[in-house]
Short mmCIF file of C-alpha atoms and ligand atoms in Angstrom, two decimals:
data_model
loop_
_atom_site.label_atom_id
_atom_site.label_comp_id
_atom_site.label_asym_id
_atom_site.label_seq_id
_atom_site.Cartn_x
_atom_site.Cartn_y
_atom_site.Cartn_z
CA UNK A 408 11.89 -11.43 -0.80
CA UNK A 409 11.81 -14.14 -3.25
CA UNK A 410 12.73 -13.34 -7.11
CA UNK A 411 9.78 -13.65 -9.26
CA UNK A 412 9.08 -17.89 -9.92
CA UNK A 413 7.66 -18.56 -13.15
CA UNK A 414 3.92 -17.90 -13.69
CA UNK A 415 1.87 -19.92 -10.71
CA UNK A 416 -1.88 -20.99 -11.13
CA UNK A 417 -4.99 -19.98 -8.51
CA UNK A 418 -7.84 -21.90 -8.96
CA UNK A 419 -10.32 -20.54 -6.96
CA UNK A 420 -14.33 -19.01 -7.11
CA UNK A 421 -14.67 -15.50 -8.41
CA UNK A 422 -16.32 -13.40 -5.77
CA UNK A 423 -14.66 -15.58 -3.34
CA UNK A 424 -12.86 -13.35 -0.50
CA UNK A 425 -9.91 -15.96 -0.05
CA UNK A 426 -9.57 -16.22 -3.64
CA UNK A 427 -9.67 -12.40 -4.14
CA UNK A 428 -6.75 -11.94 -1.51
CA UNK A 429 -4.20 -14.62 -3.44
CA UNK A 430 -4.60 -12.37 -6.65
CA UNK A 431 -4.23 -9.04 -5.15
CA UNK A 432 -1.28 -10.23 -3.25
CA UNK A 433 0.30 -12.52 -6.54
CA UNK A 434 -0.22 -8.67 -8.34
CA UNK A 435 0.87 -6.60 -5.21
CA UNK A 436 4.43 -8.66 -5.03
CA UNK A 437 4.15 -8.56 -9.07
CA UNK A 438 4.66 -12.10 -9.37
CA UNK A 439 2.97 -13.71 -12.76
CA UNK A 440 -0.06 -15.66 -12.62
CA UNK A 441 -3.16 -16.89 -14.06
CA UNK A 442 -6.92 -17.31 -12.51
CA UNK A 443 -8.69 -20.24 -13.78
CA UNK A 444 -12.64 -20.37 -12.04
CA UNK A 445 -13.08 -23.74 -10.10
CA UNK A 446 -14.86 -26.15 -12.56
CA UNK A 447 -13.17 -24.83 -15.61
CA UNK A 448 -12.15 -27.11 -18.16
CA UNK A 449 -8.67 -25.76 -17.42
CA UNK A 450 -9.21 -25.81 -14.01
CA UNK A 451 -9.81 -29.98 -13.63
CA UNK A 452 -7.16 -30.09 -16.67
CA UNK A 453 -4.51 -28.41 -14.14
CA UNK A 454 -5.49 -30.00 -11.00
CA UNK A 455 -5.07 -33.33 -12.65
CA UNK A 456 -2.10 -32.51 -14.40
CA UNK A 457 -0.88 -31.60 -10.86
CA UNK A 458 -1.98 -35.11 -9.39
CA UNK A 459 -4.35 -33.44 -6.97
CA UNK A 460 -7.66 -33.43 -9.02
CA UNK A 461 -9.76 -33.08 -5.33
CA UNK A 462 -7.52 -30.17 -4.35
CA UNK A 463 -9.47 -27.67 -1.17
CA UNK A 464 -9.69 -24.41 -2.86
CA UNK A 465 -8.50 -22.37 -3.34
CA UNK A 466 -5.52 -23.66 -4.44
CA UNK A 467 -2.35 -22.26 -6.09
CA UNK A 468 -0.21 -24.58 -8.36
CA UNK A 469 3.41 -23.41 -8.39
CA UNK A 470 5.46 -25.77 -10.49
CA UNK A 471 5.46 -29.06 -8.80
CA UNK A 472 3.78 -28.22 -5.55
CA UNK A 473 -0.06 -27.63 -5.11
CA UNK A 474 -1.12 -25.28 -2.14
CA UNK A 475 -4.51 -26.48 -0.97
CA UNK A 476 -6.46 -24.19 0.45
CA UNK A 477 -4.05 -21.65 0.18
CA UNK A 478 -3.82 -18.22 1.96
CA UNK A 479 -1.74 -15.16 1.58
CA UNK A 480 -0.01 -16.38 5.36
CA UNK A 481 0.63 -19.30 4.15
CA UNK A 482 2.15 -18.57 0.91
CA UNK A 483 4.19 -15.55 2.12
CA UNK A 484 5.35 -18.41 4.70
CA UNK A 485 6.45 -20.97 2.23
CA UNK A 486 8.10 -18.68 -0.55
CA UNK A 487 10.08 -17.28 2.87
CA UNK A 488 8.37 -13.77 2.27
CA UNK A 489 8.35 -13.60 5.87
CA UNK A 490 12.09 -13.24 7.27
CA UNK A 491 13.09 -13.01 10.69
CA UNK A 492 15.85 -9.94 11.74
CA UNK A 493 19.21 -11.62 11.56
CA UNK A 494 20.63 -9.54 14.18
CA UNK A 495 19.26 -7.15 17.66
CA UNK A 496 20.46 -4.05 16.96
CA UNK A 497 20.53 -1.92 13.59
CA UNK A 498 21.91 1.26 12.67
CA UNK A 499 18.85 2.35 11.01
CA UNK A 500 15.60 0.92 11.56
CA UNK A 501 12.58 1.66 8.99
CA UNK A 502 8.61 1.35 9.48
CA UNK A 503 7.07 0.77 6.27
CA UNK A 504 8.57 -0.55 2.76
CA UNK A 505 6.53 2.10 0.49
CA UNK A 506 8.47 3.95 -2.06
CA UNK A 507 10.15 6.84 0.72
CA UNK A 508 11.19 3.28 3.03
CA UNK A 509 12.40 1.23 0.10
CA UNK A 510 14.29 4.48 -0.88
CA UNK A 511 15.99 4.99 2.40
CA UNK A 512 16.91 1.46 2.72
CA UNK A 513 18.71 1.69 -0.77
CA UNK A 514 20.37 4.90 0.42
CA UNK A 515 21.39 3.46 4.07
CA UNK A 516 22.65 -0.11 2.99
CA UNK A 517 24.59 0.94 -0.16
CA UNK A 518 26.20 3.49 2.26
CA UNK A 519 26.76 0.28 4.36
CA UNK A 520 24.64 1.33 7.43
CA UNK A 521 23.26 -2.12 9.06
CA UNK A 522 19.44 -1.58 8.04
CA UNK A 523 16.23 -3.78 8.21
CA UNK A 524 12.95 -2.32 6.95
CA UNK A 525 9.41 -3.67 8.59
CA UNK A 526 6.17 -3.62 6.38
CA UNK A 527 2.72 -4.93 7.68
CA UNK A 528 1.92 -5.52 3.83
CA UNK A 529 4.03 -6.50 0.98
CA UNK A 530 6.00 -3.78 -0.72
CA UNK A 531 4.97 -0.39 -2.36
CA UNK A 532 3.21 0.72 -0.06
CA UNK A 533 0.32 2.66 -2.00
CA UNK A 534 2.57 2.85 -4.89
CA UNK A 535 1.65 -1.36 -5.38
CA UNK A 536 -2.03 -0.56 -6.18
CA UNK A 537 -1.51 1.77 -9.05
CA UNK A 538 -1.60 -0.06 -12.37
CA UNK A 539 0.30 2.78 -13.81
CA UNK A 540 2.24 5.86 -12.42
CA UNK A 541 3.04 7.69 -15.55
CA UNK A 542 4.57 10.88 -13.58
CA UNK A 543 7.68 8.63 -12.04
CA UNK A 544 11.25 10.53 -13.15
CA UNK A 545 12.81 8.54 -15.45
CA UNK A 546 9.78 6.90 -16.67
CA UNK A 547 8.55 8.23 -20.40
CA UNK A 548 5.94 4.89 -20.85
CA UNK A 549 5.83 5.04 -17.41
CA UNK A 550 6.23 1.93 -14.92
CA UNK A 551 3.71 -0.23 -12.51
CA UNK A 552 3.84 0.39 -9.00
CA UNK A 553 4.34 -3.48 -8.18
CA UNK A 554 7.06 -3.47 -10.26
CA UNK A 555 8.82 -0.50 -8.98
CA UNK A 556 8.45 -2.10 -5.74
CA UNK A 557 10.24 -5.15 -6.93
CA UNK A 558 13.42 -3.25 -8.33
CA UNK A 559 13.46 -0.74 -5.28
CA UNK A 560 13.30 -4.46 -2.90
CA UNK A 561 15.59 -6.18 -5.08
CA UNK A 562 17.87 -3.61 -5.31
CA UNK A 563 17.82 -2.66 -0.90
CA UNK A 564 18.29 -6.37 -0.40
CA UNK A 565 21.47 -6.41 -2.88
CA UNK A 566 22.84 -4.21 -0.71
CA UNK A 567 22.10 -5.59 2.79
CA UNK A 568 19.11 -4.56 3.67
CA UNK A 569 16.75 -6.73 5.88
CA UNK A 570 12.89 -6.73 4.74
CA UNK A 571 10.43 -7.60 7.26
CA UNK A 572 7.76 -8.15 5.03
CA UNK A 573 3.85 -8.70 6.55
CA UNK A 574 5.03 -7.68 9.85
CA UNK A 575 4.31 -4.43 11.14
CA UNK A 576 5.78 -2.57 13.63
CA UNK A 577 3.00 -2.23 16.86
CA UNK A 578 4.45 -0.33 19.40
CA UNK A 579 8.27 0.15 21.38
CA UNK A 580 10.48 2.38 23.41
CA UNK A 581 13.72 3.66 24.03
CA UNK A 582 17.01 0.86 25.25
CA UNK A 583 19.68 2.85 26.89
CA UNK A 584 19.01 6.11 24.42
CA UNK A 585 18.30 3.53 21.49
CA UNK A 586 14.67 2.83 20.01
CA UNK A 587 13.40 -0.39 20.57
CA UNK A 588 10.74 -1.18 18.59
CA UNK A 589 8.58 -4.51 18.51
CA UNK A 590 6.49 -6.04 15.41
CA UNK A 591 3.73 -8.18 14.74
CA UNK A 592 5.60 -10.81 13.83
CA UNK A 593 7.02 -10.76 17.11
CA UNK A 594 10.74 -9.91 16.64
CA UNK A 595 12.01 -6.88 18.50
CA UNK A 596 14.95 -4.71 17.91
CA UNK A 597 16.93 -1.39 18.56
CA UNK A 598 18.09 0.83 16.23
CA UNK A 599 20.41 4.11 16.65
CA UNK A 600 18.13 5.41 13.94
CA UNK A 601 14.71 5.21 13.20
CA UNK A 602 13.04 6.12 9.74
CA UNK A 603 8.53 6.37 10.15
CA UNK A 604 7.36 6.08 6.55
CA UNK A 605 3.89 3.79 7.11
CA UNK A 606 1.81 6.52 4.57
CA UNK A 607 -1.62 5.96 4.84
CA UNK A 608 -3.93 3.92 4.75
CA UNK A 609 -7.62 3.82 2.65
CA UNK A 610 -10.19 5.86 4.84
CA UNK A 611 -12.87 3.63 5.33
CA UNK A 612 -16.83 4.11 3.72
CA UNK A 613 -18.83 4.00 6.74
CA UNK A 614 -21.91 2.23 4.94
CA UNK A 615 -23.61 -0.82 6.30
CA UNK A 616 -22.27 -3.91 4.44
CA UNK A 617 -19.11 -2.70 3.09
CA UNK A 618 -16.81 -5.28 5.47
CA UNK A 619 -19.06 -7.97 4.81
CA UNK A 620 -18.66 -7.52 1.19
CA UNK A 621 -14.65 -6.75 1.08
CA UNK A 622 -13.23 -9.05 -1.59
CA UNK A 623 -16.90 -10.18 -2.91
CA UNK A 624 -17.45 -7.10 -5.12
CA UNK A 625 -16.35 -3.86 -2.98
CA UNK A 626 -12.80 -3.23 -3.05
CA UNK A 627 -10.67 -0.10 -1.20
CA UNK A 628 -8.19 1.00 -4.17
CA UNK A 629 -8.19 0.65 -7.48
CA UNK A 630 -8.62 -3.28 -7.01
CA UNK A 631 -5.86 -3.73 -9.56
CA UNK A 632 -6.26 -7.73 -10.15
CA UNK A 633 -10.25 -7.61 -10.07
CA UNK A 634 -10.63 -4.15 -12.82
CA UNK A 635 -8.86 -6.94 -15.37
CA UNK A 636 -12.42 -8.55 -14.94
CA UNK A 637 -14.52 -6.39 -15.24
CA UNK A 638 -14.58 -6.14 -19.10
CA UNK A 639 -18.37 -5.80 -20.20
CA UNK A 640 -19.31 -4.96 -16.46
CA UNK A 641 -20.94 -1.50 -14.55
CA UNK A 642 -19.00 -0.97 -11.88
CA UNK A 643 -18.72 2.46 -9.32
CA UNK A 644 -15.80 4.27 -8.20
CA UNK A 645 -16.19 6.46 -5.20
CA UNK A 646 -14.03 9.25 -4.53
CA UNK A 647 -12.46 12.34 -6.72
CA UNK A 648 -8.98 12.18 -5.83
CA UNK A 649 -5.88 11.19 -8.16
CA UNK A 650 -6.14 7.63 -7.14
CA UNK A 651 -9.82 7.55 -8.05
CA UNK A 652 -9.32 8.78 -11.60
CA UNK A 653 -6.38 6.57 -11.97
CA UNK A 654 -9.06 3.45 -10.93
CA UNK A 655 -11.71 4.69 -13.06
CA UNK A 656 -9.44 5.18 -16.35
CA UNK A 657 -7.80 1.87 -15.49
CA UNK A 658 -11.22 -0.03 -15.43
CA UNK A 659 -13.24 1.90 -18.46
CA UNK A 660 -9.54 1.16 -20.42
CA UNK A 661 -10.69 -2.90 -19.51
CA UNK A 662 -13.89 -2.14 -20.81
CA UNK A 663 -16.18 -1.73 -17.72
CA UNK A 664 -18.98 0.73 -17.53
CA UNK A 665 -17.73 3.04 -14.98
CA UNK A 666 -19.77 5.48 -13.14
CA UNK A 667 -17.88 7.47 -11.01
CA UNK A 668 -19.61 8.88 -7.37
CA UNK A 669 -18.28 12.22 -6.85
CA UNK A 670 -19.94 14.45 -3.24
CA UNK A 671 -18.17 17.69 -4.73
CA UNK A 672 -19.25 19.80 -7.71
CA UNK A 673 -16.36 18.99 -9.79
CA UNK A 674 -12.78 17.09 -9.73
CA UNK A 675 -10.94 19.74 -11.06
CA UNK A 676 -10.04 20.33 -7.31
CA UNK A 677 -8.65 17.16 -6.37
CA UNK A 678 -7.04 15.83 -9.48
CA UNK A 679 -4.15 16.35 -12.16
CA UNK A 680 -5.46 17.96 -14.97
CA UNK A 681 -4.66 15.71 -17.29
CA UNK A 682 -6.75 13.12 -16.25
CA UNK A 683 -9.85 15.39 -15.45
CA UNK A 684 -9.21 15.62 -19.47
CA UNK A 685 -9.21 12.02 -20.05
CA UNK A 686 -12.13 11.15 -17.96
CA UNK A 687 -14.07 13.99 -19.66
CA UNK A 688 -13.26 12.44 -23.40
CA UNK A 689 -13.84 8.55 -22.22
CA UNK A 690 -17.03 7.35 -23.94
CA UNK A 691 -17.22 4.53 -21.12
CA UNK A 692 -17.30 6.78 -17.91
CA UNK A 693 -20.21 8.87 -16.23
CA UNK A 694 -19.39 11.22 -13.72
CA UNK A 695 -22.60 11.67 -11.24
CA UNK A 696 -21.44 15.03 -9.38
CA UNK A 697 -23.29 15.90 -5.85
CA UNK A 698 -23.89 12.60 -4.83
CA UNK A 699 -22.81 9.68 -2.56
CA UNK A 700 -23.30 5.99 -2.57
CA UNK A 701 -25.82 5.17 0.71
CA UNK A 702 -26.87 1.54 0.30
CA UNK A 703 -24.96 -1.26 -1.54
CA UNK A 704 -27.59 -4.33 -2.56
CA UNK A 705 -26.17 -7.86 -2.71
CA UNK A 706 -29.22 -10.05 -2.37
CA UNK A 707 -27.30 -13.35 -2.51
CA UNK A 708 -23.93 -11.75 -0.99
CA UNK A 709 -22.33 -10.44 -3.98
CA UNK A 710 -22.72 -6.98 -4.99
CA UNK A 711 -24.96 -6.52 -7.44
CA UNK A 712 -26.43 -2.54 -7.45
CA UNK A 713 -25.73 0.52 -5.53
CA UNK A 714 -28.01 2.69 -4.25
CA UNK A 715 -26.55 6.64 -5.05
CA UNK A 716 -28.46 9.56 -3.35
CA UNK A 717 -27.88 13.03 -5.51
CA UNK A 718 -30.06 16.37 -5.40
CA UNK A 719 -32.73 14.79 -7.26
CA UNK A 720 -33.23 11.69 -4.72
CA UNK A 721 -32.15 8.37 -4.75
CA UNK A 722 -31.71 6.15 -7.74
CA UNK A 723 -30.67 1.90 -7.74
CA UNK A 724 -27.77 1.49 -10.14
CA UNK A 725 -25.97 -1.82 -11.65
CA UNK A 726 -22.76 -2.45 -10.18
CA UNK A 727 -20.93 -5.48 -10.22
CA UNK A 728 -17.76 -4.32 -8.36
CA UNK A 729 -17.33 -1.08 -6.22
CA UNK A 730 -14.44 0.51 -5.75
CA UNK A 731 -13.66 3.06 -2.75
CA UNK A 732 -10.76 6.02 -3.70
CA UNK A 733 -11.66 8.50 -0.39
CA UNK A 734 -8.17 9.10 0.03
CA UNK A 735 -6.05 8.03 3.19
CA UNK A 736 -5.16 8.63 6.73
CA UNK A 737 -1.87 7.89 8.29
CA UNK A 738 -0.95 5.01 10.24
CA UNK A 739 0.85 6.34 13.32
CA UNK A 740 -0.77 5.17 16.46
CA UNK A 741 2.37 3.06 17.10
CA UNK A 742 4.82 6.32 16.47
CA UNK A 743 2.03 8.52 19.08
CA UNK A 744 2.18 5.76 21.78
CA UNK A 745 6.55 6.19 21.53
CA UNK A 746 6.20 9.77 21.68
CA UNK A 747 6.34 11.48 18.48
CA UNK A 748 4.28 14.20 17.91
CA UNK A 749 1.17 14.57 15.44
CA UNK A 750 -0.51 17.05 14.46
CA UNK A 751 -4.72 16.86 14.70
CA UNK A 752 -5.16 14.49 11.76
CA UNK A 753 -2.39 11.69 13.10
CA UNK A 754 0.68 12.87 10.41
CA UNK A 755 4.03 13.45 12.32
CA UNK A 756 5.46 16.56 12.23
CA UNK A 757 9.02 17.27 12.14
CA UNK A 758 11.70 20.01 11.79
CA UNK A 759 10.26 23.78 11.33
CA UNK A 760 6.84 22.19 12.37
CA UNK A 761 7.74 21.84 15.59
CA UNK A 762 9.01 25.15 16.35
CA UNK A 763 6.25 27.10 18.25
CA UNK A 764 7.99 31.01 17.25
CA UNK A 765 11.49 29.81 17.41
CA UNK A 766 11.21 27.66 20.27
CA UNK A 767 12.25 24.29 20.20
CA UNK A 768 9.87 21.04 21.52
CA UNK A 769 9.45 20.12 25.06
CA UNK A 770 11.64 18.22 26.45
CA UNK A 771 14.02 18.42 22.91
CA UNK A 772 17.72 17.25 24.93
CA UNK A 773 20.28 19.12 21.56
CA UNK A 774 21.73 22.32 21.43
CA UNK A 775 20.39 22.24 17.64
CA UNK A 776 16.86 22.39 15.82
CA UNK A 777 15.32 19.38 14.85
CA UNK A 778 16.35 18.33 11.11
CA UNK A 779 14.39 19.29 8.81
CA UNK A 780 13.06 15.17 8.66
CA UNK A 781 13.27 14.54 12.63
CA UNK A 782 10.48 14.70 14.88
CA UNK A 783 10.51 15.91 18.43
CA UNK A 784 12.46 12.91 19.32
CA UNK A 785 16.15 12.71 18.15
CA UNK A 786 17.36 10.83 15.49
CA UNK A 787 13.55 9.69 14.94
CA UNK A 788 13.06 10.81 11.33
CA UNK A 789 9.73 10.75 9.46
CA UNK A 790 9.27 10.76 5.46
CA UNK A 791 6.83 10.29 2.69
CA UNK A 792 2.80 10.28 2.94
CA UNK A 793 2.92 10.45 6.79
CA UNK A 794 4.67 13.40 7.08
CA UNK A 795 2.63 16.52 7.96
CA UNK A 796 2.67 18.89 5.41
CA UNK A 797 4.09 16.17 2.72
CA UNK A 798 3.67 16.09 -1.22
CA UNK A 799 1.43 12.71 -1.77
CA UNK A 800 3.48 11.91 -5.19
CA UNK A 801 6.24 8.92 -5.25
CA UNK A 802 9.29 11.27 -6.13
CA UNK A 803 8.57 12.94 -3.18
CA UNK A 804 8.09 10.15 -1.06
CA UNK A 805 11.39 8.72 -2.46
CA UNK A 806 13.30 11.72 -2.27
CA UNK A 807 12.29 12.52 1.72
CA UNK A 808 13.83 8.73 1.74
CA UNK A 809 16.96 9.47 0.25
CA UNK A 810 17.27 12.79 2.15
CA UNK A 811 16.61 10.84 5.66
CA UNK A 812 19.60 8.73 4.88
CA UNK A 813 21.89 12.06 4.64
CA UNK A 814 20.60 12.96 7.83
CA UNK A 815 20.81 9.62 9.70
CA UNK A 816 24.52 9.89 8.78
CA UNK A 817 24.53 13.43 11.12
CA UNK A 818 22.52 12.24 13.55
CA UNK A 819 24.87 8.57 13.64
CA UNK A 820 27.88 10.96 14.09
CA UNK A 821 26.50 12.82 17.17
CA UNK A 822 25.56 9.88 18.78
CA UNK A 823 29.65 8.65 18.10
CA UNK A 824 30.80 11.96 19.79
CA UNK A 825 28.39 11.40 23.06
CA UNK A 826 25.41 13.91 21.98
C1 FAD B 2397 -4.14 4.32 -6.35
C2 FAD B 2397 -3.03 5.35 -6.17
C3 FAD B 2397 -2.43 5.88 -7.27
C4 FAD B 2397 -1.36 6.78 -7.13
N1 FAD B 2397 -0.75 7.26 -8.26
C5 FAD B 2397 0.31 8.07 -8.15
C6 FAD B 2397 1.00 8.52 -9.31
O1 FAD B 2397 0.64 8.19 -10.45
N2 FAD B 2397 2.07 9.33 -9.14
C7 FAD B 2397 2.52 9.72 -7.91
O2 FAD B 2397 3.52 10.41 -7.82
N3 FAD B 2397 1.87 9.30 -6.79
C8 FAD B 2397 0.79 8.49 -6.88
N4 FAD B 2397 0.13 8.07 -5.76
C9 FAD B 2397 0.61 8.53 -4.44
C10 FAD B 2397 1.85 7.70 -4.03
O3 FAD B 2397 1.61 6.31 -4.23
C11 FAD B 2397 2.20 7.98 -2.59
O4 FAD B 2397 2.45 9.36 -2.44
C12 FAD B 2397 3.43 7.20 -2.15
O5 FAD B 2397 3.23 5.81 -2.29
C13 FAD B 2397 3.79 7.51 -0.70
O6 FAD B 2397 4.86 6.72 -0.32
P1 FAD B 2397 5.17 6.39 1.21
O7 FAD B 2397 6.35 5.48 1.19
O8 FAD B 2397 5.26 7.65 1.97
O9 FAD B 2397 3.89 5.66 1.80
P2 FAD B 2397 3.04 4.40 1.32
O10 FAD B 2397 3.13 4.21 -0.15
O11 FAD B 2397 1.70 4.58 1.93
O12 FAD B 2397 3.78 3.16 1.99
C14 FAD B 2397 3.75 2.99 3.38
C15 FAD B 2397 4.08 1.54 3.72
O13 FAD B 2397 4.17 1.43 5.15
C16 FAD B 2397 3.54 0.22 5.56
N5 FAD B 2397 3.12 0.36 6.97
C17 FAD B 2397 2.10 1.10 7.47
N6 FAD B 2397 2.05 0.99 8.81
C18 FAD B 2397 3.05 0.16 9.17
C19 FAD B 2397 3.54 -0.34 10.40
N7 FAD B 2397 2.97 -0.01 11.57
N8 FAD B 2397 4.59 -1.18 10.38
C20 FAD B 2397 5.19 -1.52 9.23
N9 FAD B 2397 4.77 -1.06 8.01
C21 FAD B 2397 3.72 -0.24 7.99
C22 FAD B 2397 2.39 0.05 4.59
O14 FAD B 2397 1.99 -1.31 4.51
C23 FAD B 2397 3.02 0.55 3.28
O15 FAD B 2397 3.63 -0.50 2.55
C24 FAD B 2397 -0.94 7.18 -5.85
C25 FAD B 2397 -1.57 6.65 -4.72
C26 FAD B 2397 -2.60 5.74 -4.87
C27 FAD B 2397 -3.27 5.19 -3.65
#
């Protein structure tokens, strides 16, 4: 990854998909920028300035060079976001650079294991959408999830560490008893040891219009560059769930009207207490509890109401943005078509969880248990969000990381002695 440049400019439509994608990313990878709408006084003033006053929008001015028409591909492409794997075969190979990847690839390459991480995104993982986590270790004021992402990147790379970064990993298989795996990007590799962390991924609202309207008012997360506009606004949040109260305090601190769609009776179930308390005190939040957004109304394709259905029938209200917190599902159709094992839901299970009264998995080739982070393949660990049974917080995530590390070191050993 890139160090941070000095702020960059997008000049781009708001409520423009394209547009919408640049800033999300430009936040995501917690690089500095500013949004000035096409037309703006300070919009033709930079163009100008820039000696491209006709410029295809959007565009992003960084320093000296203009991107015309610019895209997230193409930006992640010239800043060299995008790396290639400078070698075949790794000691440790990791899917996904949220905070339980980034961790492990700290751990591995400052213990000087030969490690390259693959992400389909940018880093974080989840962690990059929250404006905020205020429950991080070590964190009083607490810290922004982009920005921990940054450090944790910075820091693997400082020690060796490969990232892979917009390149997932789709699918591989096994080399002579090492995993191969192959990525988006199209680079494939083998690893003696293999880390899963992908998480999850936002469950989708199965409404009609919601993909047409991605990026042009309906967002899945906390849409952490577009709350900063909605100052003055109404805008929805669906879901009750940690991440939705952390979206709906975020956007009623901006000053938005927030209403938040809840299907349960209460969120005392779902979320920390402490922000069930601040929720209840904010003067700029309605909770509406027993209901469920059925209809979104964008008459010239931006969103512009939502139609919420409770016990006491349906009622049209304003919404300039909509934001969908329904909780995740994990990513792990790649892992399933290897060979790991899931449970119902799609999250990997490893160690005790794949003892069935004592006995070990099918086909399992040691005279040992499974680690306590190894699936039913090996010196195939899993850790973080996507592991059956796991704690959704960030210190847990980054702690399965480190832990994975400790036990890639056994596992690295056995394979030296011919197990
Ligand atoms: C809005 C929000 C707010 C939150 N706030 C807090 C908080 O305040 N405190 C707290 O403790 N927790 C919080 N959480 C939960 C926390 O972020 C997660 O528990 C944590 O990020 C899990 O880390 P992870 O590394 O397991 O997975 P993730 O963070 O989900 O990261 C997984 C990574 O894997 C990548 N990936 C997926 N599939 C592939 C593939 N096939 N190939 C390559 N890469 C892939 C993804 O792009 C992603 O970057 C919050 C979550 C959300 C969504």
């Amino acid at each position: 990854m890139s160090p941070v440049r000095p702020t960059v400019h997008v000049i781009g439509r708001v409520g423009d998909r394209e547009s919408y994608e640049l800033r999300d990313f430009l936040t995501r990878i917690a690089q500095p920028h500013e949004f000035h709408e096409a037309g703006s006084p300070g919009a033709e003033r930079l163009l100008k300035d820039a000696g491209a006053p006709h410029a295809r929008l959007p565009a992003v001015i960084d320093g000296d060079v203009v991107h015309e028409g610019a895209s997230v591909a193409g930006l992640a492409s010239a800043w060299r976001i995008h790396d290639r794997p400078s070698r075949l075969h790794y000691d440790l190979a990791v899917v996904g650079a949220g905070p339980a990847g980034l961790a492990a690839a700290v751990y591995a390459a400052s213990d000087g294991l030969s490690t390259i991480v693959f992400d389909r995104d940018v880093p974080g993982g989840q962690a990059s959408h929250t404006s905020l986590i205020e429950n991080f270790f070590g964190f009083p004021d607490g810290i922004g999830g982009a920005e921990l992402a940054r450090r944790a990147g910075r820091q693997a790379e400082k020690f060796g560490a490969e990232l892979m970064l917009l390149s997932g990993v789709t699918g591989g298989g096994f080399d002579d008893g090492k995993v191969r795996l192959r990525s988006a990007g199209g680079d494939e590799i083998t690893a003696d040891v293999v880390l899963a962390a992908p998480g999850m991924e936002w469950r989708r609202l199965e409404i009609a219009g919601v993909d047409e309207l991605l990026g042009r008012g309906v967002y899945y997360g906390a849409g952490r560059s577009e709350a900063v506009r909605c100052g003055g606004e109404d805008v929805a949040v669906v879901g009750a769930g940690n991440s939705a109260g952390q979206a709906v305090m975020h956007l009623a601190n901006s000053g938005a009207r927030v209403r938040m769609i809840v299907r349960g009776d209460g969120l005392a179930k779902s979320m920390s207490g402490y922000l069930v308390e601040r929720i209840r005190h904010h003067p700029l939040i309605d909770v509406r509890l027993h209901s469920r957004v059925v209809e979104l109304v964008a008459p010239d394709g931006h969103l512009e109401a939502v139609v919420v259905q409770s016990g006491a029938g349906t009622e049209q209200l304003p919404g300039r943005a909509l934001f969908i917190c329904i909780g995740g599902q994990p990513r792990t159709g790649w892992a399933a078509d290897i060979g790991v094992a899931t449970d119902a839901a799609g999250y990997l299970l490893t160690g005790p969880d794949l003892l069935d009264d004592g006995r070990r998995p099918a086909g399992w080739p040691l005279d040992r248990d499974p680690l306590v982070l190894e699936t039913g393949i090996p010196g195939f660990f899993a850790a973080g969000d996507v592991r059956h049974g796991s704690t959704k917080r960030v210190g847990a995530a980054v702690g399965e990381g480190a832990t994975a590390v400790a036990l890639a070191h056994l596992r690295l050993a056995e394979l030296a002695a011919g197990r």
